[in-house]
Amino acid sequence: MTRIAIIGGHGKVALHLSSLLTDEGHSVTSFIRNPDHAGDVAESGATPSVLDVENATTAEIAVALKGHDAVVWSAGAGGGDPARTYAVDRDAAIRSMDAAAEAGAGRYVMVSYLGAGKNHGVPESNSFFAYAEAKAAADDYLRSTGLTWTILGPGALTDKPGSGLIDVAPSPEGSRETSRSNTASVAVAVLEMPETAGRTIEFCDGSLPIAAALQPPA
């Protein structure tokens, strides 16, 4: 059994993820900002824990992560307010990475998005710009750490049932729809596949079983 911490535990991907992980016998702590969400998290099999990562210090996050083997970042400000987007999706995410290292939780999985990076191409006038900038900075910082990291880049998220089939590095011309269920299944798979460490894996719903699709390129 592995002890896994999910930050952003009430998100749809996170709820799928905690259910999958607990079904496999892992111990999951899901960190949430709103205590009213504790019941939903508990129903997924995870242990809810209230932690406002936007305002928590690195030391406070490290205390919360102590005793865990792995961390999955699945939190987000939800757009709208650029200042809050930077505070959560960049600054809090970076503090969580430092905290994971401090706490000895060496495996870190970041849920990002397909196309994230400094060359995201989102114009400054677009409401998505702050999120794109924040994720680019957080992902870059993660790559610079000594953590055993994997960055996941799912395409446009949907609530369609998970097929268990994905395509990695999908063509820009095709559909980029990605079910939240499949995204959670990919996160489970990479936690169980040490060979995915140090990789940025972009994917969408597709045609290959997840474990096969995640094999390192030859």
PDB file of C-alpha atoms in Angstrom:
ATOM      1  CA  MET A   1       0.000   0.000   0.000  1.00  0.00           C
ATOM      2  CA  THR A   2       1.202   3.454  -0.945  1.00  0.00           C
ATOM      3  CA  ARG A   3       0.182   6.674   0.819  1.00  0.00           C
ATOM      4  CA  ILE A   4      -0.810   9.223  -1.798  1.00  0.00           C
ATOM      5  CA  ALA A   5      -1.742  12.862  -1.290  1.00  0.00           C
ATOM      6  CA  ILE A   6      -4.039  14.598  -3.762  1.00  0.00           C
ATOM      7  CA  ILE A   7      -4.045  18.394  -3.703  1.00  0.00           C
ATOM      8  CA  GLY A   8      -7.295  19.736  -5.073  1.00  0.00           C
ATOM      9  CA  GLY A   9      -9.232  16.724  -3.898  1.00  0.00           C
ATOM     10  CA  HIS A  10     -12.728  17.875  -4.770  1.00  0.00           C
ATOM     11  CA  GLY A  11     -12.086  18.342  -8.486  1.00  0.00           C
ATOM     12  CA  LYS A  12     -13.723  15.903 -10.873  1.00  0.00           C
ATOM     13  CA  VAL A  13     -10.428  14.304 -11.940  1.00  0.00           C
ATOM     14  CA  ALA A  14      -9.331  14.060  -8.310  1.00  0.00           C
ATOM     15  CA  LEU A  15     -12.543  12.340  -7.214  1.00  0.00           C
ATOM     16  CA  HIS A  16     -12.143   9.774 -10.004  1.00  0.00           C
ATOM     17  CA  LEU A  17      -8.502   9.355  -9.003  1.00  0.00           C
ATOM     18  CA  SER A  18      -9.110   8.816  -5.308  1.00  0.00           C
ATOM     19  CA  SER A  19     -11.775   6.228  -6.088  1.00  0.00           C
ATOM     20  CA  LEU A  20      -9.442   4.313  -8.415  1.00  0.00           C
ATOM     21  CA  LEU A  21      -6.515   4.456  -5.985  1.00  0.00           C
ATOM     22  CA  THR A  22      -8.482   3.373  -2.940  1.00  0.00           C
ATOM     23  CA  ASP A  23     -10.052   0.533  -4.938  1.00  0.00           C
ATOM     24  CA  GLU A  24      -6.496  -0.678  -5.552  1.00  0.00           C
ATOM     25  CA  GLY A  25      -5.764  -0.594  -1.826  1.00  0.00           C
ATOM     26  CA  HIS A  26      -3.784   2.631  -1.616  1.00  0.00           C
ATOM     27  CA  SER A  27      -4.247   5.080   1.238  1.00  0.00           C
ATOM     28  CA  VAL A  28      -5.313   8.465  -0.109  1.00  0.00           C
ATOM     29  CA  THR A  29      -5.455  11.831   1.623  1.00  0.00           C
ATOM     30  CA  SER A  30      -7.360  14.423  -0.398  1.00  0.00           C
ATOM     31  CA  PHE A  31      -6.661  18.027   0.514  1.00  0.00           C
ATOM     32  CA  ILE A  32      -9.567  20.420   0.039  1.00  0.00           C
ATOM     33  CA  ARG A  33     -10.108  24.112   0.735  1.00  0.00           C
ATOM     34  CA  ASN A  34     -13.806  23.945   1.565  1.00  0.00           C
ATOM     35  CA  PRO A  35     -14.777  21.716   4.516  1.00  0.00           C
ATOM     36  CA  ASP A  36     -18.269  21.386   2.985  1.00  0.00           C
ATOM     37  CA  HIS A  37     -16.682  19.134   0.338  1.00  0.00           C
ATOM     38  CA  ALA A  38     -15.437  16.572   2.872  1.00  0.00           C
ATOM     39  CA  GLY A  39     -18.448  14.288   2.398  1.00  0.00           C
ATOM     40  CA  ASP A  40     -17.944  14.001  -1.371  1.00  0.00           C
ATOM     41  CA  VAL A  41     -14.264  13.207  -0.850  1.00  0.00           C
ATOM     42  CA  ALA A  42     -14.992  10.587   1.796  1.00  0.00           C
ATOM     43  CA  GLU A  43     -17.485   8.912  -0.560  1.00  0.00           C
ATOM     44  CA  SER A  44     -14.634   8.484  -3.058  1.00  0.00           C
ATOM     45  CA  GLY A  45     -12.710   6.465  -0.480  1.00  0.00           C
ATOM     46  CA  ALA A  46     -10.139   9.134   0.385  1.00  0.00           C
ATOM     47  CA  THR A  47      -9.557  10.759   3.742  1.00  0.00           C
ATOM     48  CA  PRO A  48     -10.489  14.440   3.438  1.00  0.00           C
ATOM     49  CA  SER A  49      -8.183  17.030   4.976  1.00  0.00           C
ATOM     50  CA  VAL A  50      -8.763  20.780   4.916  1.00  0.00           C
ATOM     51  CA  LEU A  51      -5.776  22.741   3.611  1.00  0.00           C
ATOM     52  CA  ASP A  52      -5.978  26.134   1.923  1.00  0.00           C
ATOM     53  CA  VAL A  53      -2.943  25.776  -0.330  1.00  0.00           C
ATOM     54  CA  GLU A  54      -3.426  29.285  -1.712  1.00  0.00           C
ATOM     55  CA  ASN A  55      -2.541  30.739   1.674  1.00  0.00           C
ATOM     56  CA  ALA A  56      -0.553  27.922   3.308  1.00  0.00           C
ATOM     57  CA  THR A  57       3.194  28.299   3.702  1.00  0.00           C
ATOM     58  CA  THR A  58       5.666  25.755   2.364  1.00  0.00           C
ATOM     59  CA  ALA A  59       6.280  24.570   5.931  1.00  0.00           C
ATOM     60  CA  GLU A  60       2.547  24.099   6.552  1.00  0.00           C
ATOM     61  CA  ILE A  61       2.132  22.110   3.355  1.00  0.00           C
ATOM     62  CA  ALA A  62       5.180  20.007   4.254  1.00  0.00           C
ATOM     63  CA  VAL A  63       3.617  19.094   7.591  1.00  0.00           C
ATOM     64  CA  ALA A  64       0.446  18.015   5.774  1.00  0.00           C
ATOM     65  CA  LEU A  65       2.419  15.894   3.284  1.00  0.00           C
ATOM     66  CA  LYS A  66       4.591  14.182   5.890  1.00  0.00           C
ATOM     67  CA  GLY A  67       4.249  10.414   5.726  1.00  0.00           C
ATOM     68  CA  HIS A  68       3.030  10.319   2.130  1.00  0.00           C
ATOM     69  CA  ASP A  69       4.942   8.581  -0.646  1.00  0.00           C
ATOM     70  CA  ALA A  70       3.540  10.538  -3.577  1.00  0.00           C
ATOM     71  CA  VAL A  71       1.750  13.782  -4.348  1.00  0.00           C
ATOM     72  CA  VAL A  72      -0.683  14.486  -7.180  1.00  0.00           C
ATOM     73  CA  TRP A  73      -1.404  18.143  -7.910  1.00  0.00           C
ATOM     74  CA  SER A  74      -4.926  18.414  -9.310  1.00  0.00           C
ATOM     75  CA  ALA A  75      -5.832  21.833  -7.916  1.00  0.00           C
ATOM     76  CA  GLY A  76      -6.661  25.000  -9.789  1.00  0.00           C
ATOM     77  CA  ALA A  77      -8.094  28.439  -9.189  1.00  0.00           C
ATOM     78  CA  GLY A  78     -10.735  27.822 -11.834  1.00  0.00           C
ATOM     79  CA  GLY A  79      -9.948  30.874 -13.931  1.00  0.00           C
ATOM     80  CA  GLY A  80     -11.632  34.238 -13.778  1.00  0.00           C
ATOM     81  CA  ASP A  81      -9.313  36.186 -11.496  1.00  0.00           C
ATOM     82  CA  PRO A  82      -5.752  36.409 -12.884  1.00  0.00           C
ATOM     83  CA  ALA A  83      -4.240  37.285  -9.502  1.00  0.00           C
ATOM     84  CA  ARG A  84      -5.790  34.231  -7.882  1.00  0.00           C
ATOM     85  CA  THR A  85      -4.809  32.082 -10.860  1.00  0.00           C
ATOM     86  CA  TYR A  86      -1.156  33.001 -10.374  1.00  0.00           C
ATOM     87  CA  ALA A  87      -1.502  32.538  -6.599  1.00  0.00           C
ATOM     88  CA  VAL A  88      -2.830  28.996  -6.919  1.00  0.00           C
ATOM     89  CA  ASP A  89      -1.718  27.520 -10.234  1.00  0.00           C
ATOM     90  CA  ARG A  90       1.816  28.917 -10.049  1.00  0.00           C
ATOM     91  CA  ASP A  91       2.804  30.027  -6.549  1.00  0.00           C
ATOM     92  CA  ALA A  92       0.959  27.455  -4.439  1.00  0.00           C
ATOM     93  CA  ALA A  93       1.907  24.690  -6.855  1.00  0.00           C
ATOM     94  CA  ILE A  94       5.576  25.623  -6.542  1.00  0.00           C
ATOM     95  CA  ARG A  95       5.326  25.748  -2.743  1.00  0.00           C
ATOM     96  CA  SER A  96       3.788  22.264  -2.819  1.00  0.00           C
ATOM     97  CA  MET A  97       6.797  20.964  -4.752  1.00  0.00           C
ATOM     98  CA  ASP A  98       9.217  22.403  -2.216  1.00  0.00           C
ATOM     99  CA  ALA A  99       7.006  21.012   0.549  1.00  0.00           C
ATOM    100  CA  ALA A 100       6.942  17.549  -1.024  1.00  0.00           C
ATOM    101  CA  ALA A 101      10.739  17.514  -1.095  1.00  0.00           C
ATOM    102  CA  GLU A 102      10.872  18.711   2.514  1.00  0.00           C
ATOM    103  CA  ALA A 103       8.362  16.060   3.596  1.00  0.00           C
ATOM    104  CA  GLY A 104      10.154  13.220   1.795  1.00  0.00           C
ATOM    105  CA  ALA A 105       7.264  12.629  -0.628  1.00  0.00           C
ATOM    106  CA  GLY A 106       9.546  12.166  -3.586  1.00  0.00           C
ATOM    107  CA  ARG A 107       7.067  11.117  -6.289  1.00  0.00           C
ATOM    108  CA  TYR A 108       5.166  14.071  -7.737  1.00  0.00           C
ATOM    109  CA  VAL A 109       2.575  13.990 -10.507  1.00  0.00           C
ATOM    110  CA  MET A 110       1.376  17.298 -11.964  1.00  0.00           C
ATOM    111  CA  VAL A 111      -1.923  17.449 -13.828  1.00  0.00           C
ATOM    112  CA  SER A 112      -1.297  20.134 -16.437  1.00  0.00           C
ATOM    113  CA  TYR A 113      -2.855  20.398 -19.902  1.00  0.00           C
ATOM    114  CA  LEU A 114      -2.108  19.574 -23.516  1.00  0.00           C
ATOM    115  CA  GLY A 115      -0.091  22.435 -25.005  1.00  0.00           C
ATOM    116  CA  ALA A 116       1.235  23.855 -21.731  1.00  0.00           C
ATOM    117  CA  GLY A 117       4.602  25.572 -21.863  1.00  0.00           C
ATOM    118  CA  LYS A 118       6.335  28.873 -22.471  1.00  0.00           C
ATOM    119  CA  ASN A 119       5.306  28.734 -26.122  1.00  0.00           C
ATOM    120  CA  HIS A 120       1.639  28.189 -25.302  1.00  0.00           C
ATOM    121  CA  GLY A 121       0.596  30.754 -27.896  1.00  0.00           C
ATOM    122  CA  VAL A 122      -2.264  32.219 -25.843  1.00  0.00           C
ATOM    123  CA  PRO A 123      -2.494  35.988 -26.434  1.00  0.00           C
ATOM    124  CA  GLU A 124      -2.345  38.259 -23.405  1.00  0.00           C
ATOM    125  CA  SER A 125      -5.822  39.552 -24.236  1.00  0.00           C
ATOM    126  CA  ASN A 126      -7.280  36.059 -23.807  1.00  0.00           C
ATOM    127  CA  SER A 127      -8.839  35.181 -20.438  1.00  0.00           C
ATOM    128  CA  PHE A 128      -6.876  31.886 -20.519  1.00  0.00           C
ATOM    129  CA  PHE A 129      -3.531  33.739 -20.602  1.00  0.00           C
ATOM    130  CA  ALA A 130      -2.921  33.875 -16.834  1.00  0.00           C
ATOM    131  CA  TYR A 131      -3.613  30.149 -16.504  1.00  0.00           C
ATOM    132  CA  ALA A 132      -1.311  29.312 -19.411  1.00  0.00           C
ATOM    133  CA  GLU A 133       1.471  31.443 -17.926  1.00  0.00           C
ATOM    134  CA  ALA A 134       0.977  30.023 -14.439  1.00  0.00           C
ATOM    135  CA  LYS A 135       1.027  26.401 -15.608  1.00  0.00           C
ATOM    136  CA  ALA A 136       4.096  27.003 -17.775  1.00  0.00           C
ATOM    137  CA  ALA A 137       5.969  28.412 -14.786  1.00  0.00           C
ATOM    138  CA  ALA A 138       4.869  25.638 -12.424  1.00  0.00           C
ATOM    139  CA  ASP A 139       5.710  22.871 -14.888  1.00  0.00           C
ATOM    140  CA  ASP A 140       9.137  24.380 -15.566  1.00  0.00           C
ATOM    141  CA  TYR A 141       9.848  24.644 -11.859  1.00  0.00           C
ATOM    142  CA  LEU A 142       8.879  21.011 -11.321  1.00  0.00           C
ATOM    143  CA  ARG A 143      11.329  19.910 -14.005  1.00  0.00           C
ATOM    144  CA  SER A 144      14.102  21.737 -12.142  1.00  0.00           C
ATOM    145  CA  THR A 145      13.486  19.984  -8.822  1.00  0.00           C
ATOM    146  CA  GLY A 146      15.026  16.790  -7.511  1.00  0.00           C
ATOM    147  CA  LEU A 147      11.591  15.186  -7.240  1.00  0.00           C
ATOM    148  CA  THR A 148      10.683  12.079  -9.207  1.00  0.00           C
ATOM    149  CA  TRP A 149       8.193  13.944 -11.344  1.00  0.00           C
ATOM    150  CA  THR A 150       5.777  13.290 -14.183  1.00  0.00           C
ATOM    151  CA  ILE A 151       3.728  16.005 -15.894  1.00  0.00           C
ATOM    152  CA  LEU A 152       0.418  14.977 -17.450  1.00  0.00           C
ATOM    153  CA  GLY A 153      -1.048  17.005 -20.318  1.00  0.00           C
ATOM    154  CA  PRO A 154      -4.604  15.857 -21.009  1.00  0.00           C
ATOM    155  CA  GLY A 155      -6.558  17.494 -23.821  1.00  0.00           C
ATOM    156  CA  ALA A 156      -9.920  19.223 -23.476  1.00  0.00           C
ATOM    157  CA  LEU A 157     -11.603  17.559 -20.514  1.00  0.00           C
ATOM    158  CA  THR A 158     -15.024  15.961 -20.814  1.00  0.00           C
ATOM    159  CA  ASP A 159     -17.314  13.989 -18.529  1.00  0.00           C
ATOM    160  CA  LYS A 160     -17.624  11.118 -20.999  1.00  0.00           C
ATOM    161  CA  PRO A 161     -17.131   7.598 -19.599  1.00  0.00           C
ATOM    162  CA  GLY A 162     -13.523   6.466 -19.471  1.00  0.00           C
ATOM    163  CA  SER A 163     -12.580   4.075 -22.246  1.00  0.00           C
ATOM    164  CA  GLY A 164      -9.157   3.128 -20.887  1.00  0.00           C
ATOM    165  CA  LEU A 165      -7.800   3.996 -24.337  1.00  0.00           C
ATOM    166  CA  ILE A 166      -5.579   7.003 -25.104  1.00  0.00           C
ATOM    167  CA  ASP A 167      -3.197   8.403 -27.687  1.00  0.00           C
ATOM    168  CA  VAL A 168       0.048   9.985 -26.476  1.00  0.00           C
ATOM    169  CA  ALA A 169       1.455  13.035 -28.293  1.00  0.00           C
ATOM    170  CA  PRO A 170      -1.747  13.395 -30.329  1.00  0.00           C
ATOM    171  CA  SER A 171      -1.839  15.106 -33.680  1.00  0.00           C
ATOM    172  CA  PRO A 172      -2.977  18.748 -33.567  1.00  0.00           C
ATOM    173  CA  GLU A 173      -5.406  17.993 -36.388  1.00  0.00           C
ATOM    174  CA  GLY A 174      -7.468  15.397 -34.534  1.00  0.00           C
ATOM    175  CA  SER A 175      -9.919  15.590 -31.648  1.00  0.00           C
ATOM    176  CA  ARG A 176      -8.311  16.499 -28.353  1.00  0.00           C
ATOM    177  CA  GLU A 177     -11.182  15.449 -26.150  1.00  0.00           C
ATOM    178  CA  THR A 178     -10.029  13.636 -23.025  1.00  0.00           C
ATOM    179  CA  SER A 179     -12.377  12.187 -20.452  1.00  0.00           C
ATOM    180  CA  ARG A 180     -11.723  13.050 -16.835  1.00  0.00           C
ATOM    181  CA  SER A 181     -12.028   9.362 -16.061  1.00  0.00           C
ATOM    182  CA  ASN A 182      -9.260   8.489 -18.522  1.00  0.00           C
ATOM    183  CA  THR A 183      -7.139  11.310 -17.085  1.00  0.00           C
ATOM    184  CA  ALA A 184      -7.489   9.838 -13.606  1.00  0.00           C
ATOM    185  CA  SER A 185      -6.624   6.379 -14.954  1.00  0.00           C
ATOM    186  CA  VAL A 186      -3.468   7.781 -16.549  1.00  0.00           C
ATOM    187  CA  ALA A 187      -2.463   9.324 -13.208  1.00  0.00           C
ATOM    188  CA  VAL A 188      -2.935   5.945 -11.508  1.00  0.00           C
ATOM    189  CA  ALA A 189      -0.868   4.261 -14.192  1.00  0.00           C
ATOM    190  CA  VAL A 190       2.073   6.649 -13.979  1.00  0.00           C
ATOM    191  CA  LEU A 191       2.176   6.286 -10.193  1.00  0.00           C
ATOM    192  CA  GLU A 192       2.653   2.572 -10.768  1.00  0.00           C
ATOM    193  CA  MET A 193       5.163   2.937 -13.637  1.00  0.00           C
ATOM    194  CA  PRO A 194       8.582   4.214 -12.489  1.00  0.00           C
ATOM    195  CA  GLU A 195       9.623   4.461 -16.146  1.00  0.00           C
ATOM    196  CA  THR A 196       7.287   7.440 -16.581  1.00  0.00           C
ATOM    197  CA  ALA A 197       9.375   9.583 -14.219  1.00  0.00           C
ATOM    198  CA  GLY A 198      11.030  12.596 -15.795  1.00  0.00           C
ATOM    199  CA  ARG A 199       8.528  12.687 -18.659  1.00  0.00           C
ATOM    200  CA  THR A 200       5.919  15.161 -19.833  1.00  0.00           C
ATOM    201  CA  ILE A 201       3.103  13.043 -21.241  1.00  0.00           C
ATOM    202  CA  GLU A 202       0.508  14.751 -23.426  1.00  0.00           C
ATOM    203  CA  PHE A 203      -2.491  12.643 -24.367  1.00  0.00           C
ATOM    204  CA  CYS A 204      -6.144  12.500 -25.339  1.00  0.00           C
ATOM    205  CA  ASP A 205      -8.804   9.820 -25.705  1.00  0.00           C
ATOM    206  CA  GLY A 206      -7.597   7.420 -28.352  1.00  0.00           C
ATOM    207  CA  SER A 207      -6.989   3.845 -29.387  1.00  0.00           C
ATOM    208  CA  LEU A 208      -4.273   2.300 -27.207  1.00  0.00           C
ATOM    209  CA  PRO A 209      -4.641   0.743 -23.753  1.00  0.00           C
ATOM    210  CA  ILE A 210      -3.195   3.186 -21.229  1.00  0.00           C
ATOM    211  CA  ALA A 211      -0.304   0.997 -20.027  1.00  0.00           C
ATOM    212  CA  ALA A 212       0.800   0.340 -23.606  1.00  0.00           C
ATOM    213  CA  ALA A 213       0.454   3.987 -24.633  1.00  0.00           C
ATOM    214  CA  LEU A 214       2.601   5.107 -21.684  1.00  0.00           C
ATOM    215  CA  GLN A 215       5.585   2.930 -22.562  1.00  0.00           C
ATOM    216  CA  PRO A 216       8.677   5.092 -23.151  1.00  0.00           C
ATOM    217  CA  PRO A 217       9.452   5.798 -26.814  1.00  0.00           C
ATOM    218  CA  ALA A 218      11.834   3.250 -28.307  1.00  0.00           C
TER     219      ALA A 218
END
